[in-house]
Every structure is written in structure tokens, then in C-alpha cells.
Coordinates of N, CA and C in Angstrom, one line a residue:
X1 N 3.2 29.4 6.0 CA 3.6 28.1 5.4 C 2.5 27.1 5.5
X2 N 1.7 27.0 6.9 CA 0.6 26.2 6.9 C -0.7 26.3 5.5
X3 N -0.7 28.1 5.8 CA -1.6 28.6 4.6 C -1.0 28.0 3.4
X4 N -0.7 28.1 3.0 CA 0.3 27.4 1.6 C -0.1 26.3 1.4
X5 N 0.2 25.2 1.9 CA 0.5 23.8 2.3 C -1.1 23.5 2.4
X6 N -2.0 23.9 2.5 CA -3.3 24.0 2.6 C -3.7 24.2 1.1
X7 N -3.8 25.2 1.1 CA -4.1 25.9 -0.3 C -3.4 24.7 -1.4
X8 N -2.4 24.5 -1.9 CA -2.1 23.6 -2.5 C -2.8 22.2 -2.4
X9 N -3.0 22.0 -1.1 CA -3.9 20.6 -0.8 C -4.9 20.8 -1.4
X10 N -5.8 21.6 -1.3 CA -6.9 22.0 -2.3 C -7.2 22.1 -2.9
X11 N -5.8 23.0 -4.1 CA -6.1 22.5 -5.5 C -5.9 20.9 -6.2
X12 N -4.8 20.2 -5.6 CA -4.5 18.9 -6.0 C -5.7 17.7 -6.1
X13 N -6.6 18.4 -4.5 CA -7.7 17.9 -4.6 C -8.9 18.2 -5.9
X14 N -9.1 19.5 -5.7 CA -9.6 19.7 -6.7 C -9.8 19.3 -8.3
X15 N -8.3 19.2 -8.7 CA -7.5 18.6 -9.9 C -7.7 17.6 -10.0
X16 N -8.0 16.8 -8.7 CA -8.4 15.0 -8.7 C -9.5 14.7 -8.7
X17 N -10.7 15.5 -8.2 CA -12.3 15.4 -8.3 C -12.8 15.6 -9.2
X18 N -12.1 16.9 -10.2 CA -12.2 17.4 -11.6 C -12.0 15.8 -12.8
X19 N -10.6 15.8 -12.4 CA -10.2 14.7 -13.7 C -11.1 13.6 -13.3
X20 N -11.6 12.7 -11.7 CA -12.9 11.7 -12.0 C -14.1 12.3 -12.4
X21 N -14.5 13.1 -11.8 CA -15.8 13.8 -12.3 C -15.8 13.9 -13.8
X22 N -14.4 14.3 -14.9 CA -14.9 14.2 -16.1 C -14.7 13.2 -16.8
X23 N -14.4 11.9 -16.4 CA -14.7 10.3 -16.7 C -15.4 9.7 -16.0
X24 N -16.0 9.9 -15.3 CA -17.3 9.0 -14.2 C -17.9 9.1 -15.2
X25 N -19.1 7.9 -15.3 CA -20.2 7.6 -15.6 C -21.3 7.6 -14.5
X26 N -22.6 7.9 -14.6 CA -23.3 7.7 -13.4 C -24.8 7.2 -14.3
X27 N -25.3 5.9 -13.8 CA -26.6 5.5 -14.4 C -27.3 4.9 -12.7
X28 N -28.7 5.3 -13.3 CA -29.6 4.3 -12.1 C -29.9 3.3 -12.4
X29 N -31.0 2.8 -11.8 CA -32.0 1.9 -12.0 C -32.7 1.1 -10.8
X30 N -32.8 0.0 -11.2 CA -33.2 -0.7 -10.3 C -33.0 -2.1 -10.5
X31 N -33.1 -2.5 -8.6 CA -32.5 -3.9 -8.7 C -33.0 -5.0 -7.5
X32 N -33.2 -6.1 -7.9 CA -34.3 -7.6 -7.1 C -33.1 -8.8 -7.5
X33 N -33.8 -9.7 -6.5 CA -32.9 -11.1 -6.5 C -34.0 -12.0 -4.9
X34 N -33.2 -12.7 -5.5 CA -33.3 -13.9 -4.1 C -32.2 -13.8 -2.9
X35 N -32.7 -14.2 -2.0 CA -31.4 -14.5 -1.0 C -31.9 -15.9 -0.1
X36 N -30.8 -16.4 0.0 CA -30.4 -18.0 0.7 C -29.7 -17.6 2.0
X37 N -31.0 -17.3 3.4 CA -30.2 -17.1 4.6 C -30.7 -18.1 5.7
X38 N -29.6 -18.8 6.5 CA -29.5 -19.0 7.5 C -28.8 -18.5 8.5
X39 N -28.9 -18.7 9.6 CA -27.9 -18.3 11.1 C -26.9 -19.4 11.1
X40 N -26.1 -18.1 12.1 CA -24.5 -18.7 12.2 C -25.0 -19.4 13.8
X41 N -24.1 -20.1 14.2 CA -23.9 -20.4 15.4 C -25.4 -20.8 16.0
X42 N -26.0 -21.5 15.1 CA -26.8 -22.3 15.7 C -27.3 -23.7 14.7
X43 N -28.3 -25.1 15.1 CA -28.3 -25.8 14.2 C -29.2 -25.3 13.5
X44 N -29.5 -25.2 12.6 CA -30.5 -24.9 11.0 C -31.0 -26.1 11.0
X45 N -31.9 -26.2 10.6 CA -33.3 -27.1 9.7 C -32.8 -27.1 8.2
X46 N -32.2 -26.0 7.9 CA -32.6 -25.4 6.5 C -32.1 -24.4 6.3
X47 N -31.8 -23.8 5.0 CA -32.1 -22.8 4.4 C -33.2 -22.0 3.7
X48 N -33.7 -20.7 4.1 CA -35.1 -20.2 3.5 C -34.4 -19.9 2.1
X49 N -35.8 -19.5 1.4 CA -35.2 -18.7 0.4 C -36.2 -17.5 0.4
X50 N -35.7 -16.2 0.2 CA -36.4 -15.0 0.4 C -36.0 -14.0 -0.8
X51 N -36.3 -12.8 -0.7 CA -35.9 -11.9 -1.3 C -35.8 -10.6 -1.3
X52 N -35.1 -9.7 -1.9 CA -34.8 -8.1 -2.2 C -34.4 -7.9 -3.2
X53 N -35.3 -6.1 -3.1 CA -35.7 -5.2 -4.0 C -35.3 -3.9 -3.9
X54 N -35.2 -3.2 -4.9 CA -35.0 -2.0 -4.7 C -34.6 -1.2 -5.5
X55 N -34.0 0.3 -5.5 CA -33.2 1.1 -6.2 C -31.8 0.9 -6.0
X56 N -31.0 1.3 -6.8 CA -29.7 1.4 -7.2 C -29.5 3.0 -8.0
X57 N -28.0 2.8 -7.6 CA -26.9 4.7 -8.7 C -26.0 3.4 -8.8
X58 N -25.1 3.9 -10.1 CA -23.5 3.6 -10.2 C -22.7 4.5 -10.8
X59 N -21.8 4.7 -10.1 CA -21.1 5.9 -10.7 C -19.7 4.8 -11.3
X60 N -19.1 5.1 -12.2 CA -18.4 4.7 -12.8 C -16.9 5.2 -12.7
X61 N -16.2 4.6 -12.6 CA -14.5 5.3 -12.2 C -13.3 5.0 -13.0
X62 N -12.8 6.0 -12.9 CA -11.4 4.9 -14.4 C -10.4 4.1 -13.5
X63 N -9.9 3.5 -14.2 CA -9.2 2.0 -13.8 C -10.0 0.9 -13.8
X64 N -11.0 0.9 -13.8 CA -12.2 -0.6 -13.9 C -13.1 -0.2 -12.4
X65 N -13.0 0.8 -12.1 CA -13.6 0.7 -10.4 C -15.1 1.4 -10.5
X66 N -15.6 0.9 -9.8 CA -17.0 1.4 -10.0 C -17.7 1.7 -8.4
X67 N -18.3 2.5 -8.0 CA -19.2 2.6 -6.5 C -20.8 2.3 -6.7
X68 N -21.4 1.6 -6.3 CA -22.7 1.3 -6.4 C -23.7 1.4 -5.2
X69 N -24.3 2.4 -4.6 CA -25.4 1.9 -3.5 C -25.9 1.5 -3.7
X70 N -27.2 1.4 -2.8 CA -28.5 0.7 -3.2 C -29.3 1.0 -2.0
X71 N -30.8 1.3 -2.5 CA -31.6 0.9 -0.9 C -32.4 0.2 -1.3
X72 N -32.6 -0.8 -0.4 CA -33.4 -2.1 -0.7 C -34.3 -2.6 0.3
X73 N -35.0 -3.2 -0.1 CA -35.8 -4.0 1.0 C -35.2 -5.0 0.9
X74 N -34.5 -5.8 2.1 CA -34.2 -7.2 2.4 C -34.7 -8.3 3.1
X75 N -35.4 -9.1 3.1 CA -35.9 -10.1 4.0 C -34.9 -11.5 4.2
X76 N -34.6 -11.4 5.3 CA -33.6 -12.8 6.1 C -34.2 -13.6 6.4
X77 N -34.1 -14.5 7.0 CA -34.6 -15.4 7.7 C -33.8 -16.8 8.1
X78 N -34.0 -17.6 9.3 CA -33.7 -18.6 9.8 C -34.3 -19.5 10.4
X79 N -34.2 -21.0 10.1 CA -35.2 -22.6 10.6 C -33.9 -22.7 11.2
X80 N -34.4 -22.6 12.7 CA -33.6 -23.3 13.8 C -34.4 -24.3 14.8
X81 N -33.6 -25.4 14.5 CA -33.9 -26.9 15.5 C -33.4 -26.9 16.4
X82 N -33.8 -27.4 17.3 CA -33.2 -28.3 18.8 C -33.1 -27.7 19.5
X83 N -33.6 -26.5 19.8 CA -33.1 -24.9 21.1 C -33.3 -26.1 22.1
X84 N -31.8 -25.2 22.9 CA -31.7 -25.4 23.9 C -31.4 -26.9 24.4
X85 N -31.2 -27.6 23.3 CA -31.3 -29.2 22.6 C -32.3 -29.8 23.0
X86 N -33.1 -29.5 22.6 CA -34.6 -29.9 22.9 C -35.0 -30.5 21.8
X87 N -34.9 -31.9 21.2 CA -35.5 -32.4 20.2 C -37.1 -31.9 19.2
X88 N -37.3 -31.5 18.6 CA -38.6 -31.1 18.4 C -38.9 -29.4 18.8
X89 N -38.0 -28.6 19.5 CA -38.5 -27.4 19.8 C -37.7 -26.5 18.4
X90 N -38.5 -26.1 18.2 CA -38.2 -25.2 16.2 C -38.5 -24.1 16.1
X91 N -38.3 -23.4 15.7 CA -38.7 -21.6 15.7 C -37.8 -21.5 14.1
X92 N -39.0 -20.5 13.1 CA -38.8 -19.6 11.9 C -39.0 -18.5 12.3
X93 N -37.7 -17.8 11.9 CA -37.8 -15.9 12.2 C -37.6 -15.7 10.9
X94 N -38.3 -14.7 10.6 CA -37.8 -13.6 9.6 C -38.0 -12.7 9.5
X95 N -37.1 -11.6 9.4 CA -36.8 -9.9 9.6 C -36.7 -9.4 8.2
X96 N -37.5 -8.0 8.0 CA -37.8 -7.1 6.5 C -36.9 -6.2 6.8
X97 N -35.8 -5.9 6.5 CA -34.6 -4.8 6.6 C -35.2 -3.5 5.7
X98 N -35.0 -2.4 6.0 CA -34.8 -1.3 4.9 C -33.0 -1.5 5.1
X99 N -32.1 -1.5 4.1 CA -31.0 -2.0 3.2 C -30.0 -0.8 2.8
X100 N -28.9 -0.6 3.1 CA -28.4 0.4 2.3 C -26.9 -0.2 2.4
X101 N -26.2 -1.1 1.1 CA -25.3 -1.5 0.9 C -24.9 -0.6 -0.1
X102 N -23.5 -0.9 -0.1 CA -22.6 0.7 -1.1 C -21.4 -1.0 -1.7
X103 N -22.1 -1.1 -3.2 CA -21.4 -1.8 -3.8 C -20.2 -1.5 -4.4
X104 N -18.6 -1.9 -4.2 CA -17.3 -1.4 -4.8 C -17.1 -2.7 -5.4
X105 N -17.0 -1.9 -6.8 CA -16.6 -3.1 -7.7 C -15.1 -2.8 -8.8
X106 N -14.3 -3.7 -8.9 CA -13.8 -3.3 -9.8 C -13.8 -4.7 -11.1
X107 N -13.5 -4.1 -12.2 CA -12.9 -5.3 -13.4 C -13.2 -4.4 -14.7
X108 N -11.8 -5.3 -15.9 CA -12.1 -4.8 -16.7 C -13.2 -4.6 -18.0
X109 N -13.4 -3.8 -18.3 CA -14.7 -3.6 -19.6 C -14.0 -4.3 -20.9
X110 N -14.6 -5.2 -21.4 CA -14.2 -6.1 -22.0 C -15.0 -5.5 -23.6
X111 N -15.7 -4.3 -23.7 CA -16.4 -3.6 -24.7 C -18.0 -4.6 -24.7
X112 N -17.9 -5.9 -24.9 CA -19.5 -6.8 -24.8 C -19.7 -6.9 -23.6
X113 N -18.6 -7.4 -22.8 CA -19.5 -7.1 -21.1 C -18.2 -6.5 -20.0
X114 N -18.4 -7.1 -18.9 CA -17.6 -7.0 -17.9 C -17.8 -7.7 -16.7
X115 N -16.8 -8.1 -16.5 CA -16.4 -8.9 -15.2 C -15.8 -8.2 -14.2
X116 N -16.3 -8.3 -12.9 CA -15.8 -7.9 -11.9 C -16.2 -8.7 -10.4
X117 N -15.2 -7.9 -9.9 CA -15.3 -8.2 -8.0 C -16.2 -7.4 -7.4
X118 N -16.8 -8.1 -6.4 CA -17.6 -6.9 -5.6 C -17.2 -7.0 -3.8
X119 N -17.1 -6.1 -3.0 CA -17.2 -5.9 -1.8 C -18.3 -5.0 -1.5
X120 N -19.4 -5.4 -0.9 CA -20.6 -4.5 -0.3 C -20.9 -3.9 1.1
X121 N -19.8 -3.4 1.7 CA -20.2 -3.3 3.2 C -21.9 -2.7 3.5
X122 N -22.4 -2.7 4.7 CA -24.1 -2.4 4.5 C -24.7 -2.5 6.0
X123 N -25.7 -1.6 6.2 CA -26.1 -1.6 7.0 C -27.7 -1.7 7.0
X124 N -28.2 -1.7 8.0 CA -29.7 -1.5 7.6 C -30.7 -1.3 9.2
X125 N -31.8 -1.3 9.3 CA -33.1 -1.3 9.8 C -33.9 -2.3 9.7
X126 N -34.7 -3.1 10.9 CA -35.9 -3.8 10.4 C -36.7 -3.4 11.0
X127 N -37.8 -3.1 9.7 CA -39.1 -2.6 9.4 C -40.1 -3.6 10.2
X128 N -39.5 -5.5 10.1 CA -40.6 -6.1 10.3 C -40.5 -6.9 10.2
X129 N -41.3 -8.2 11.3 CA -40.7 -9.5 11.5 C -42.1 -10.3 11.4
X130 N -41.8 -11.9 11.7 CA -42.3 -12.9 11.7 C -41.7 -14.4 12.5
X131 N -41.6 -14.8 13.5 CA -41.4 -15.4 14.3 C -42.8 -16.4 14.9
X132 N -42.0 -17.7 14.3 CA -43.2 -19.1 14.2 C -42.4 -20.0 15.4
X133 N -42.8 -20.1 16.5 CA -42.2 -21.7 17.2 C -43.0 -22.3 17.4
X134 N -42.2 -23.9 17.4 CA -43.2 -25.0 17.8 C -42.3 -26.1 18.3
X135 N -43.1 -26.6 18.8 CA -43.2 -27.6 20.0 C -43.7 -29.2 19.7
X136 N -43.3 -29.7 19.2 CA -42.9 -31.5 18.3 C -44.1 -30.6 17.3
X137 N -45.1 -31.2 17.4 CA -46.1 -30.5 15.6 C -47.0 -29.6 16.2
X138 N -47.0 -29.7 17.6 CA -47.6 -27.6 18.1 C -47.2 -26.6 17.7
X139 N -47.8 -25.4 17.5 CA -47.8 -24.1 17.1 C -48.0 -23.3 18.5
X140 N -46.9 -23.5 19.5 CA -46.8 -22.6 20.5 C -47.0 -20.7 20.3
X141 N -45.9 -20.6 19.1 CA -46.0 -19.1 18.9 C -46.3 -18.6 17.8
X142 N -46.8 -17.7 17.7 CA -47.2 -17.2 16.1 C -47.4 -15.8 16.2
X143 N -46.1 -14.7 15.9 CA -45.7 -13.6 16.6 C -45.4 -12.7 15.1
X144 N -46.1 -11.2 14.8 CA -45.3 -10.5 14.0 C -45.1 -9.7 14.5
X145 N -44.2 -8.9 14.2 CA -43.6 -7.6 14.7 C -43.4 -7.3 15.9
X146 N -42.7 -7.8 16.4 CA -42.5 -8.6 17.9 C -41.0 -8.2 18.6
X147 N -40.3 -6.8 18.6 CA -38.9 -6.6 18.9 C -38.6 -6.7 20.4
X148 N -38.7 -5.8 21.2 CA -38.6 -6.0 22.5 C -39.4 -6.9 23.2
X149 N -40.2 -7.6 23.0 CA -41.0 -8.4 23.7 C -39.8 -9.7 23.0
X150 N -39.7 -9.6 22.1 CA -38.5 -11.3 21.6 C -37.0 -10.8 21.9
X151 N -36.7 -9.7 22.1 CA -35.6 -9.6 22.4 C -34.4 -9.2 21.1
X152 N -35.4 -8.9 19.9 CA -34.7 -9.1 18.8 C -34.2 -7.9 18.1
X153 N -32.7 -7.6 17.9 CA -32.3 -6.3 17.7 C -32.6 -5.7 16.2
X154 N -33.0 -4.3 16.2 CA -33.4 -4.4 15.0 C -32.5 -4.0 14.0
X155 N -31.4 -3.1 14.6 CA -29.8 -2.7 13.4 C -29.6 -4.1 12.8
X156 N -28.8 -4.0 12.1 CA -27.9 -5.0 11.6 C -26.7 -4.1 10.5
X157 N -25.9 -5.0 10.4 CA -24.5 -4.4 9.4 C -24.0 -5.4 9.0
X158 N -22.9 -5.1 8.3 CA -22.1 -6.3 7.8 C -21.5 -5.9 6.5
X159 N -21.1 -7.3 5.6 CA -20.7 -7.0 4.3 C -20.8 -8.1 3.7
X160 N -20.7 -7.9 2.1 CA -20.6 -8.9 1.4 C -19.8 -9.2 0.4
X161 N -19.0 -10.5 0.3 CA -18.1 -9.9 -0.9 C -18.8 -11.4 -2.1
X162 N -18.4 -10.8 -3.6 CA -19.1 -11.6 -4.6 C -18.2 -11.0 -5.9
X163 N -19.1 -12.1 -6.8 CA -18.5 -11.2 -8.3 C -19.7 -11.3 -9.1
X164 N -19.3 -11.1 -10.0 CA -20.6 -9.9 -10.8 C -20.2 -10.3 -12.6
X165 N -21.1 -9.8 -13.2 CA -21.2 -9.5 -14.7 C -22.2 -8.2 -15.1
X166 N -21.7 -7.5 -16.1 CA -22.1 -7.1 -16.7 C -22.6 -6.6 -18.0
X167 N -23.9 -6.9 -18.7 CA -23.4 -6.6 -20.0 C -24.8 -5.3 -20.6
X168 N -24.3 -5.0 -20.9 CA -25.4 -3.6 -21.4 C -25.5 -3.3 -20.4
X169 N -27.2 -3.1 -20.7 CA -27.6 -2.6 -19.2 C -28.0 -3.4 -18.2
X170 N -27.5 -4.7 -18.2 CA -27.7 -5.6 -17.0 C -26.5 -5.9 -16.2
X171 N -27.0 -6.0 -15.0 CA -25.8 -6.6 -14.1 C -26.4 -7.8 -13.0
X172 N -25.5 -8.6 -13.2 CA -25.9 -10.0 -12.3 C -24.6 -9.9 -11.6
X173 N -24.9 -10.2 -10.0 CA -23.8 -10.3 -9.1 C -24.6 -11.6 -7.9
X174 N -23.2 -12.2 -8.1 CA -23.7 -13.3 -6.9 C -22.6 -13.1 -5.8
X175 N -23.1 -12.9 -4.1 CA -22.6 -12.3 -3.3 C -22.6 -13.1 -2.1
X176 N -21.9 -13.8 -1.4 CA -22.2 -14.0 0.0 C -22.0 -13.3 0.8
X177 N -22.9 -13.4 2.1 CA -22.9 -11.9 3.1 C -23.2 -12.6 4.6
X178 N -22.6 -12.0 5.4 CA -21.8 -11.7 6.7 C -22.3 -10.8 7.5
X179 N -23.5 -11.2 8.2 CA -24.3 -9.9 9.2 C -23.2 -10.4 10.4
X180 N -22.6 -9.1 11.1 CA -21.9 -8.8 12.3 C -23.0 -8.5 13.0
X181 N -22.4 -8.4 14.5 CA -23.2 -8.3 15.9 C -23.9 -9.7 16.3
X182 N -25.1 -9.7 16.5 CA -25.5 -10.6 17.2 C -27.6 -10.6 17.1
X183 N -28.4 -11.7 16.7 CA -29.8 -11.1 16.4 C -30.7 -10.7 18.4
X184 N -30.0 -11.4 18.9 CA -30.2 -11.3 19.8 C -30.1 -9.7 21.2
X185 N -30.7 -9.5 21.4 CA -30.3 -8.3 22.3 C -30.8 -7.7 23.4
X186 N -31.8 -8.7 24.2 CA -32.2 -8.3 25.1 C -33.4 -7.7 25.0
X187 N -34.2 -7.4 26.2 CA -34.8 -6.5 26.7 C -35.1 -6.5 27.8
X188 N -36.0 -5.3 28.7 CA -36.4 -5.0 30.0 C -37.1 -5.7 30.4
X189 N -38.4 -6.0 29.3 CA -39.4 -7.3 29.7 C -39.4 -8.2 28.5
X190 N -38.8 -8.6 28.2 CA -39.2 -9.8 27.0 C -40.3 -10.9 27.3
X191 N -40.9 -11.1 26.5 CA -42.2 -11.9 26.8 C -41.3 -13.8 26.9
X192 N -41.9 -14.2 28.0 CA -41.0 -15.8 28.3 C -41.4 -16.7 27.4
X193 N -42.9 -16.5 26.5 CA -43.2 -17.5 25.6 C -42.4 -17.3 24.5
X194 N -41.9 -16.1 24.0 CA -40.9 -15.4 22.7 C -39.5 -15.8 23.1
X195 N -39.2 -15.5 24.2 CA -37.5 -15.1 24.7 C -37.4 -16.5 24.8
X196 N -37.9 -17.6 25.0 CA -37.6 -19.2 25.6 C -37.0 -19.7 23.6
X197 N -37.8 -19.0 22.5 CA -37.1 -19.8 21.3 C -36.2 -18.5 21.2
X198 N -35.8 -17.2 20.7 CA -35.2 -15.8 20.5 C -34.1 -16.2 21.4
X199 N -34.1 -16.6 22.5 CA -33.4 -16.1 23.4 C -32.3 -17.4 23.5
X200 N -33.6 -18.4 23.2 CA -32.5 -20.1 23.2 C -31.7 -20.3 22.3
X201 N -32.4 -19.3 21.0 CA -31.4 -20.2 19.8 C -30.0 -19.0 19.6
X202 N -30.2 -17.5 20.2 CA -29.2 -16.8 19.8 C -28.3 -16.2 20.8
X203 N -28.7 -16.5 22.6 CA -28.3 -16.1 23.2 C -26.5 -16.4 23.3
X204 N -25.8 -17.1 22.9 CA -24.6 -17.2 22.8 C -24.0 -16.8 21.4
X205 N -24.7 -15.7 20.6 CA -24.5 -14.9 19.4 C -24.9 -15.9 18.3
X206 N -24.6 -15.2 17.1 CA -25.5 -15.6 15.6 C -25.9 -14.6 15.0
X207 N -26.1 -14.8 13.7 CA -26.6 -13.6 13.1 C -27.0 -14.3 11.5
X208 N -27.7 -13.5 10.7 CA -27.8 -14.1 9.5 C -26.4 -14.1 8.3
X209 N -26.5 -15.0 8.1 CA -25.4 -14.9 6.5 C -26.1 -16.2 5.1
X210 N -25.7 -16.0 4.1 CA -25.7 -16.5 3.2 C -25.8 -16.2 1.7
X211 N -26.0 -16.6 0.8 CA -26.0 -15.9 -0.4 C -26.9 -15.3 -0.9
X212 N -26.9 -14.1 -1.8 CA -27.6 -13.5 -2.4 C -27.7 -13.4 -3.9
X213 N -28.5 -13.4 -5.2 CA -28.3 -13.8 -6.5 C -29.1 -12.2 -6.7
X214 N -28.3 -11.0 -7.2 CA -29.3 -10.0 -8.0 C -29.0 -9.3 -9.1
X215 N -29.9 -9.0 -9.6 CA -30.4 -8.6 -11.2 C -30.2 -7.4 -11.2
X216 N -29.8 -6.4 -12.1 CA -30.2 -5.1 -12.1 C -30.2 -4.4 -13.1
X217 N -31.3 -3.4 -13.0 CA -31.5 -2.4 -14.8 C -30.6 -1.5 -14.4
X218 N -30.3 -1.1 -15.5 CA -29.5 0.2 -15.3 C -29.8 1.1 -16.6
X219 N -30.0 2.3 -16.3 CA -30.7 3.4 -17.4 C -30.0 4.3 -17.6

């Protein structure tokens, strides 16, 4: 009976990977934008403005749904004031992610374009940082690629949710995004001139969020 009951799961599956697989669409390309990030849970100076690049797939789904990866190079960054409430003590971080969000979009194809919703959950890697503090108009620190010594974790994850257009072969989606965890993370020996901004501005958690604006070919 189990054999059965199996076997039938199988084909049904099959029957259902069959019927999307012969209406999927699947195109590449490639895709860049800007991103507008600061940190949570601390005061900001500002917002930077930076950017990401990269490749893209979309496979195409019926009902209006669509799956999209991407791997990208992302750069974050955050201007944080007052650590520690220290009038005048400032520190700019910014971290190069290697990027791998999986864009779910759905809406209808309107035949000239399309509108849709997007959710991007995403994780990533950083490749590589930059970390500036100072001290009223001193340049105390001036640090690249600097993880365990700043204490600065290098995973990140999260998601983003946005909406989008498409028309031919372009797609514009504007997204806000939500890094989970925390930038901060310890180490065995963190260096005290690094860990005094790293450690002041994120030790009670934070992380990057803000919006993203990106372009994409598709072929």
C-alpha cells in the first residue's frame, strides 16, 4: 500500500514539473543599481549611497509568478555618530558582500509591460571592508579588511520585499531590505583602537537596511 501511495506521489509530481516546465520561460542577464544603507539601532549621520552588480536567471511561472536569483556584488555601508554618546566620536563602515538573493515575484503581464511584487530573501559573504573613525576632526582609524581584529561578522542574511516593472527586456524593482542578525560579533583578540567604534556602535545589535533601486537586462 505504502509502495502505491509512493509511486502515485511520483507521478502527480511528475505531471506537475512536466506541465511548469512546458510553460516556464527562463531568460538571463544581467543586473546593477544603487543602494541607500544605514544601520538599525544606532544614531546615523546619514545615509551612504553605494552600489550592486551582477548576474541574474528568471524562470518564468504561470499564474503571474516568476523566481529570480541573482549573484551580486553588494556594498553596504553606515555613518554612525555619538558612540558610546560621545559627541564628535564617528566611524564609516563599509562591507563588499558576494550576494545571492532569490527574487519571488508575482503580477500580471499586461502584454506592454508588467507589474509586480517582489520578496527577495538573501544571504551573502563579505569579501571586504572599509572602516574610517574619528575623533572631533582626527582620523584615529583608517582600517581595510579588518574582521576579527573589529569584531565584524562576515555572514549576513535577510530579505527584501519591493515592487517592480517590467517591460521588454528591462526590469526596474525598487526594494527595501532587512539584514537579520547583528554586524557585530566578537572576537578572541579584537584590536581596542577598532573594537572602541565596531564594538560601541553595534554592541547592543544593528545591522544594515535600507533601499535598493535595480536595473536589469534580460536576454
Amino acid at each position: 500500500m505504502r509502495r502505491k501511495v509512493l509511486v502515485i506521489a511520483a507521478v502527480i509530481m511528475a505531471l506537475a514539473l512536466g506541465s511548469i516546465s512546458s510553460k516556464a520561460q527562463s531568460r538571463y542577464g544581467v543586473i546593477g543599481g544603487f543602494s541607500f544603507p544605514h544601520a538599525s539601532d544606532v544614531t546615523n549621520r546619514g545615509t551612504m549611497t553605494k552600489y550592486n552588480v551582477g548576474v541574474t536567471w528568471q524562470l518564468k511561472l504561470p499564474a503571474g509568478f516568476s523566481i529570480q536569483p541573482s549573484l551580486m556584488y553588494h556594498v553596504k555601508g553606515a555613518r554612525v555618530g555619538d558612540i558610546r554618546g560621545v559627541e564628535g566620536n564617528n566611524m564609516d563602515l563599509s562591507v563588499g558582500y558576494l550576494e545571492l538573493p532569490v527574487s519571488v515575484q508575482w503580477g500580471p503581464d499586461l502584454l506592454l509591460f508588467r507589474p509586480f511584487l517582489d520578496v527577495s530573501p538573501y544571504i551573502g559573504v563579505g569579501l571586504n571592508n572599509s572602516i574610517t573613525g574619528t575623533v572631533g576632526a582626527s582620523t584615529v582609524v583608517n582600517e581595510r579588511n579588518a574582521w576579527q581584529t573589529a569584531g565584524i561578522a562576515r555572514m549576513e542574511y535577510g530579505v527584501g520585499v519591493g515592487i517592480g516593472i517590467e517591460i521588454w527586456r528591462f526590469q526596474v524593482i525598487g526594494r527595501y531590505n532587512w539584514n537579520f542578525g547583528t554586524i557585530w560579533r566578537g572576537g578572541e583578540e579584537p584590536d581596542p583602537n577598532l573594537s572602541v567604534f565596531t564594538e560601541g556602535a553595534f554592541h547592543d545589535g544593528g545591522n544594515f537596511r535600507g533601499l535598493t533601486l535595480s536595473l536589469s537586462l534580460l536576454f
